[in-house]
Coordinates of C-alpha atoms in Angstrom, one line a residue:
X1 CA 97.3 104.0 85.3
X2 CA 98.1 101.6 82.4
X3 CA 98.7 97.9 82.8
X4 CA 102.3 98.4 81.7
X5 CA 103.0 101.0 84.4
X6 CA 101.3 98.8 87.0
X7 CA 103.6 95.9 85.9
X8 CA 106.7 98.1 86.2
X9 CA 105.6 99.3 89.7
X10 CA 104.9 95.7 90.8
X11 CA 108.3 94.6 89.4
X12 CA 110.1 97.3 91.3
X13 CA 108.2 96.9 94.6
X14 CA 108.5 93.1 94.6
X15 CA 112.2 93.3 93.8
X16 CA 112.8 95.9 96.6
X17 CA 110.8 93.8 99.1
X18 CA 112.7 90.6 98.1
X19 CA 116.1 92.5 98.4
X20 CA 115.0 94.0 101.8
X21 CA 114.0 90.6 103.2
X22 CA 117.3 89.0 102.0
X23 CA 119.4 91.9 103.5
X24 CA 117.3 91.7 106.7
X25 CA 118.0 88.0 107.0
X26 CA 121.7 88.5 106.4
X27 CA 121.9 91.2 109.0
X28 CA 119.9 89.1 111.5
X29 CA 122.0 86.0 111.1
X30 CA 125.2 88.0 111.1
X31 CA 124.2 89.6 114.4
X32 CA 123.2 86.2 115.8
X33 CA 126.5 84.6 114.8
X34 CA 128.6 87.6 116.1
X35 CA 126.7 87.6 119.4
X36 CA 127.1 83.9 119.7
X37 CA 130.8 84.1 119.0
X38 CA 131.2 86.9 121.5
X39 CA 129.3 84.9 124.1
X40 CA 131.3 81.7 123.6
X41 CA 134.6 83.6 124.0
X42 CA 133.3 85.3 127.1
X43 CA 132.3 81.9 128.6
X44 CA 135.8 80.5 127.9
X45 CA 137.4 83.4 129.8
X46 CA 134.9 83.1 132.6
X47 CA 135.6 79.4 133.0
X48 CA 139.3 80.2 133.3
X49 CA 138.6 82.9 135.8
X50 CA 136.5 80.6 138.0
X51 CA 139.1 77.9 137.7
X52 CA 141.9 80.4 138.6
X53 CA 143.5 79.8 135.1
X54 CA 143.3 83.4 134.0
X55 CA 146.7 85.0 133.5
X56 CA 147.6 87.7 136.0
X57 CA 148.6 90.1 133.2
X58 CA 145.2 89.7 131.5
X59 CA 143.8 92.9 129.9
X60 CA 140.2 91.7 130.5
X61 CA 138.0 93.7 132.8
X62 CA 136.2 91.6 135.4
X63 CA 135.3 91.2 139.1
X64 CA 134.6 88.2 141.2
X65 CA 131.9 88.0 143.9
X66 CA 131.8 85.3 146.5
X67 CA 128.4 84.8 148.2
X68 CA 128.1 82.7 151.4
X69 CA 125.3 80.2 152.2
X70 CA 123.2 83.1 153.7
X71 CA 123.4 84.9 150.4
X72 CA 125.6 87.6 151.8
X73 CA 128.5 89.0 149.9
X74 CA 131.7 87.6 151.5
X75 CA 134.4 88.8 149.2
X76 CA 134.8 90.9 146.0
X77 CA 137.9 90.9 143.8
X78 CA 138.4 93.6 141.1
X79 CA 140.6 93.1 138.1
X80 CA 141.0 96.1 135.8
X81 CA 137.7 97.4 137.0
X82 CA 137.5 100.6 139.1
X83 CA 135.9 99.8 142.4
X84 CA 134.0 103.1 142.8
X85 CA 132.2 102.6 139.4
X86 CA 130.6 99.3 140.4
X87 CA 130.7 98.8 144.2
X88 CA 127.1 100.2 144.7
X89 CA 125.7 97.6 142.2
X90 CA 127.5 94.5 143.4
X91 CA 124.8 93.4 145.8
X92 CA 122.0 94.0 143.3
X93 CA 123.9 92.1 140.6
X94 CA 124.5 89.2 143.0
X95 CA 120.8 89.0 144.0
X96 CA 119.6 89.1 140.4
X97 CA 122.0 86.4 139.3
X98 CA 121.1 84.2 142.3
X99 CA 117.4 84.5 141.5
X100 CA 117.9 83.3 137.9
X101 CA 117.5 79.7 136.9
X102 CA 120.6 79.8 134.6
X103 CA 124.2 79.8 135.8
X104 CA 125.2 82.2 133.0
X105 CA 123.8 85.2 131.3
X106 CA 124.1 89.0 130.7
X107 CA 123.4 91.9 133.1
X108 CA 124.2 95.6 132.4
X109 CA 126.8 94.8 129.8
X110 CA 128.5 92.1 131.9
X111 CA 128.6 88.4 131.0
X112 CA 128.4 86.4 134.2
X113 CA 128.9 82.8 135.2
X114 CA 128.5 81.3 138.6
X115 CA 130.1 78.3 140.3
X116 CA 128.7 76.5 143.3
X117 CA 130.8 75.0 146.1
X118 CA 128.9 72.1 147.6
X119 CA 131.2 71.9 150.5
X120 CA 130.3 75.2 152.2
X121 CA 127.3 75.9 149.9
X122 CA 128.9 79.2 148.8
X123 CA 128.6 80.6 145.3
X124 CA 131.3 82.3 143.3
X125 CA 130.1 84.7 140.5
X126 CA 132.5 86.1 137.9
X127 CA 131.4 89.2 135.9
X128 CA 133.2 89.9 132.7
X129 CA 132.8 93.3 131.1
X130 CA 131.4 93.1 127.6
X131 CA 129.7 96.4 127.2
X132 CA 132.5 97.5 124.8
X133 CA 132.0 94.4 122.7
X134 CA 128.2 94.9 122.7
X135 CA 128.5 98.5 121.8
X136 CA 130.9 97.6 118.9
X137 CA 128.5 94.8 117.7
X138 CA 125.5 97.1 117.8
X139 CA 127.4 99.8 116.0
X140 CA 128.4 97.3 113.3
X141 CA 124.8 96.2 112.9
X142 CA 123.7 99.8 112.8
X143 CA 126.2 100.5 110.0
X144 CA 125.1 97.4 108.1
X145 CA 121.4 98.6 108.3
X146 CA 122.4 102.1 107.1
X147 CA 124.4 100.8 104.2
X148 CA 121.6 98.3 103.4
X149 CA 118.9 101.0 103.3
X150 CA 121.1 103.2 101.1
X151 CA 121.7 100.1 98.9
X152 CA 118.0 99.3 98.6
X153 CA 117.3 102.9 97.7
X154 CA 120.0 102.9 95.0
X155 CA 118.8 99.5 93.6
X156 CA 115.2 100.8 93.6
X157 CA 116.2 103.8 91.5
X158 CA 118.2 101.6 89.1
X159 CA 115.2 99.2 88.9
X160 CA 112.9 102.0 87.9
X161 CA 115.0 102.4 84.8
X162 CA 115.7 98.7 84.3
X163 CA 112.0 97.9 84.6
X164 CA 111.3 99.7 81.4
X165 CA 113.7 97.3 79.6
X166 CA 112.2 94.3 81.4
X167 CA 108.6 95.0 80.4
X168 CA 109.4 96.4 77.0
X169 CA 108.7 93.1 75.2
X170 CA 105.3 92.8 77.0
X171 CA 104.6 96.5 76.2
X172 CA 105.5 96.0 72.5
X173 CA 103.4 92.8 72.2
X174 CA 100.4 94.6 73.8
X175 CA 100.8 97.6 71.5
X176 CA 100.8 95.3 68.5
X177 CA 97.7 93.5 69.7
X178 CA 95.9 96.7 70.3
X179 CA 97.0 98.0 66.9
X180 CA 95.8 94.8 65.2
X181 CA 92.4 94.8 67.0
X182 CA 91.9 98.5 66.2
X183 CA 92.8 98.0 62.5
X184 CA 90.8 94.8 62.1
X185 CA 87.7 96.4 63.8
X186 CA 87.8 99.5 61.7
X187 CA 88.3 97.4 58.6
X188 CA 85.3 95.3 59.4
X189 CA 82.9 98.2 60.0
X190 CA 82.6 99.1 56.3
X191 CA 81.9 95.6 54.9
X192 CA 79.5 94.9 57.8
X193 CA 77.6 98.1 57.1
X194 CA 77.4 97.2 53.4
X195 CA 76.2 93.6 54.2
X196 CA 73.6 95.0 56.6
X197 CA 72.3 97.6 54.2
X198 CA 72.2 95.0 51.3
X199 CA 70.3 92.6 53.6
X200 CA 67.7 95.4 54.3
X201 CA 67.3 96.0 50.6
X202 CA 66.9 92.3 49.8
X203 CA 64.4 91.9 52.6
X204 CA 62.3 94.7 51.1
X205 CA 62.3 92.8 47.8
X206 CA 62.1 89.3 48.9
X207 CA 61.4 88.5 52.6
X208 CA 62.8 85.0 53.6
X209 CA 64.5 83.4 56.6
X210 CA 67.9 83.4 55.1
X211 CA 68.0 87.1 54.9
X212 CA 66.9 87.3 58.5
X213 CA 69.8 85.0 59.5
X214 CA 72.3 87.2 57.5
X215 CA 70.9 90.3 59.2
X216 CA 71.1 88.7 62.7
X217 CA 74.7 87.5 62.2
X218 CA 75.7 90.9 60.8
X219 CA 74.2 92.7 63.8
X220 CA 76.1 90.2 66.0
X221 CA 79.4 90.9 64.3
X222 CA 78.7 94.7 64.3
X223 CA 78.2 94.6 68.1
X224 CA 81.4 92.7 68.5
X225 CA 83.3 95.2 66.3
X226 CA 81.9 98.2 68.1
X227 CA 82.9 96.7 71.5
X228 CA 86.4 96.0 70.2
X229 CA 86.7 99.6 69.0
X230 CA 85.4 100.9 72.3
X231 CA 87.9 98.6 74.2
X232 CA 90.8 99.9 72.1
X233 CA 89.7 103.5 72.8
X234 CA 89.3 102.9 76.6
X235 CA 92.7 101.1 77.0
X236 CA 94.5 103.8 75.0
X237 CA 92.6 106.8 76.4
X238 CA 93.4 109.2 79.2
X239 CA 91.6 108.4 82.5
X240 CA 90.3 111.9 82.8
X241 CA 89.1 112.6 79.2
X242 CA 85.7 114.4 78.9
X243 CA 84.9 114.4 82.6
X244 CA 81.7 116.4 83.2
X245 CA 78.9 116.5 85.8
X246 CA 75.8 114.8 84.7
X247 CA 72.6 113.3 86.2
X248 CA 73.6 109.6 86.6
X249 CA 70.2 108.7 88.0
X250 CA 68.5 109.9 84.7
X251 CA 71.1 108.2 82.6
X252 CA 70.6 104.9 84.3
X253 CA 66.8 105.2 84.1
X254 CA 66.9 105.9 80.4
X255 CA 69.2 103.0 79.8
X256 CA 67.0 100.7 81.9
X257 CA 63.9 101.8 80.0
X258 CA 65.5 101.0 76.6
X259 CA 65.6 97.4 77.6
X260 CA 61.9 97.2 78.5
X261 CA 60.8 95.7 75.1
X262 CA 63.5 93.0 75.4
X263 CA 62.4 92.1 79.0
X264 CA 58.7 91.9 77.9
X265 CA 59.6 89.7 74.9
X266 CA 61.4 87.3 77.2
X267 CA 58.8 87.5 80.0
X268 CA 61.5 88.6 82.4
X269 CA 60.6 90.2 85.8
X270 CA 62.5 93.5 86.3
X271 CA 62.6 95.4 89.6
X272 CA 64.5 98.5 90.3
X273 CA 65.4 101.0 93.1
X274 CA 67.0 104.1 91.7
X275 CA 67.8 107.0 94.0
X276 CA 66.7 110.2 92.3
X277 CA 68.7 113.3 91.5
X278 CA 72.2 111.8 91.9
X279 CA 74.8 113.8 90.1
X280 CA 78.2 112.4 89.1
X281 CA 81.4 113.7 87.5
X282 CA 82.7 111.4 84.9
X283 CA 82.6 110.4 81.2
X284 CA 78.9 110.3 80.5
X285 CA 79.2 108.2 77.4
X286 CA 81.4 105.6 79.1
X287 CA 79.1 105.4 82.1
X288 CA 76.1 104.9 79.8
X289 CA 78.0 102.2 78.0
X290 CA 78.8 100.5 81.4
X291 CA 75.1 100.5 82.3
X292 CA 74.2 99.2 78.8
X293 CA 76.7 96.3 78.9
X294 CA 75.6 95.2 82.4
X295 CA 71.9 95.3 81.5
X296 CA 72.5 93.5 78.2
X297 CA 74.5 90.8 80.1
X298 CA 71.7 90.5 82.7
X299 CA 68.9 90.2 80.1
X300 CA 71.0 87.8 78.0
X301 CA 71.8 85.3 80.8
X302 CA 68.6 85.7 82.9
X303 CA 66.9 83.8 80.1
X304 CA 63.1 83.3 79.6
X305 CA 61.0 84.1 82.6
X306 CA 64.2 85.2 84.4
X307 CA 64.5 87.7 87.2
X308 CA 66.5 91.0 87.1
X309 CA 66.9 93.4 90.0
X310 CA 68.9 96.7 89.9
X311 CA 69.7 99.2 92.6
X312 CA 71.5 102.6 92.2
X313 CA 72.4 104.5 95.4
X314 CA 74.9 107.1 96.5
X315 CA 77.0 106.2 99.6
X316 CA 79.4 108.7 101.1
X317 CA 82.0 109.3 98.4
X318 CA 80.8 106.7 95.8
X319 CA 78.0 105.6 93.6
X320 CA 77.0 102.0 94.2
X321 CA 75.2 100.0 91.5
X322 CA 74.0 96.5 92.4
X323 CA 72.6 94.3 89.7
X324 CA 71.2 90.8 90.2
X325 CA 69.9 88.3 87.7
X326 CA 69.1 84.6 87.5
X327 CA 72.0 82.7 86.2
X328 CA 73.8 79.3 86.1
X329 CA 76.0 78.6 89.0
X330 CA 79.6 79.8 88.8
X331 CA 82.4 78.7 91.1
X332 CA 84.8 81.1 92.8
X333 CA 87.5 80.7 90.0
X334 CA 85.0 81.4 87.2
X335 CA 83.7 84.5 89.1
X336 CA 87.2 85.9 89.4
X337 CA 87.8 85.3 85.6
X338 CA 84.5 86.9 84.4
X339 CA 86.1 90.3 84.0
X340 CA 89.1 89.0 82.0
X341 CA 89.4 90.0 78.4
X342 CA 87.8 87.4 76.0
X343 CA 86.9 85.1 78.9
X344 CA 84.0 82.7 78.3
X345 CA 82.7 80.4 81.0
X346 CA 82.9 76.7 80.1
X347 CA 79.2 76.1 80.8
X348 CA 77.9 79.3 79.0
X349 CA 75.7 78.6 76.1
X350 CA 74.7 82.1 75.0
X351 CA 76.6 83.8 72.2
X352 CA 79.3 86.2 73.1
X353 CA 83.0 87.1 72.8
X354 CA 83.9 87.8 76.5
X355 CA 84.4 91.5 75.9
X356 CA 81.5 93.2 77.6
X357 CA 82.3 92.6 81.3
X358 CA 86.0 93.4 80.6
X359 CA 84.9 96.8 79.2
X360 CA 82.7 97.3 82.3
X361 CA 85.8 96.7 84.4
X362 CA 88.0 99.1 82.4
X363 CA 85.3 101.9 82.6
X364 CA 84.9 101.4 86.3
X365 CA 88.7 101.5 86.9
X366 CA 89.0 104.6 84.7
X367 CA 86.6 106.3 87.2
X368 CA 88.7 105.1 90.2
X369 CA 86.1 102.4 90.9
X370 CA 85.7 98.7 90.9
X371 CA 83.4 95.9 89.9
X372 CA 83.1 92.4 91.4
X373 CA 80.7 89.5 91.2
X374 CA 79.5 86.8 93.6
X375 CA 76.8 84.2 93.8
X376 CA 73.7 84.6 95.9
X377 CA 72.5 81.1 96.4
X378 CA 72.9 78.7 93.5
X379 CA 71.1 80.6 90.7
X380 CA 71.5 84.3 91.2
X381 CA 74.6 86.3 90.3
X382 CA 75.2 89.7 91.8
X383 CA 77.3 92.4 90.1
X384 CA 78.5 95.2 92.5
X385 CA 79.9 98.3 90.8
X386 CA 81.4 101.1 92.8
X387 CA 82.3 104.5 91.2
X388 CA 84.3 107.0 93.1
X389 CA 83.0 110.6 93.5
X390 CA 85.4 113.1 92.1

């Protein structure tokens, strides 16, 4: 999956989430406001009923229960309520209301309010039917949710197409950068090859330190150019190009062995634990390049008399490569940035262009894997590469 597609997906998902949250808040506060309005109206009517101010021709449905000091129902008055529908529940309602701390509330679709008479210690409870209002309110909220869901789906579909226009400037800029890097890298290969060959011929005729410097810098530029070409190929290529089964244990052992002369010249201690006979399906050349870049990075930054430790194991559905080497101390922010393109740490003194670890990350992600780094103590950095088994 390309960076542009990921950006478009992130744009659509974040927009849909934001819209859903906003609609959810609107629905929630609309429900709270409507429910509060319904409750306030009900309380006004209940106060009129308890104060005997309710009009006799009222269309409201309610009943009034009077409970004596012994909590026995003394009298029940029904207004627009069928007695047979409610008479079996009157005592239960009265007991529940009397046990509550509040003098008003809801019970089975009725809004109730009680009034105490301190003279005879009796209690009058008025029950106002609100199940119709509640049902209508819930139906309205349900309709709002349904329309909101449909709206979010429609907006999401529109955003899928709009996102292409939104990220088009980014996509175009990235395309131009890649085209420039590719063109510049290929253009540099020929003159660098000529310079390197000329330096070799001059060295045969006249060996001096200036030719060695020219040769060294040419090789340095050649490595950078090759990495840029590889980077362009990886970023533009299909994730599943040239996937074959190959012995990854052998590939890693061969790559590790090729660095032995470098380790000896720098007096570095190298320890390894490679599980034998591991097969892996992937792009062999890219995986070999991943190993090469990590080992090159380890040898470069471990320094003279440094320590390098590598481990290659198969675990369940993945290959796990752990590489450690002595290093300067990196903070959390620097560790997170190590795999960014062209990133160079502020305290790094070794030569480099910040390309190698980014290429490692791209190769790992092409193989549905990941790479991360963390410090072990103050002077050991650990790279953990996970490659998914296909």
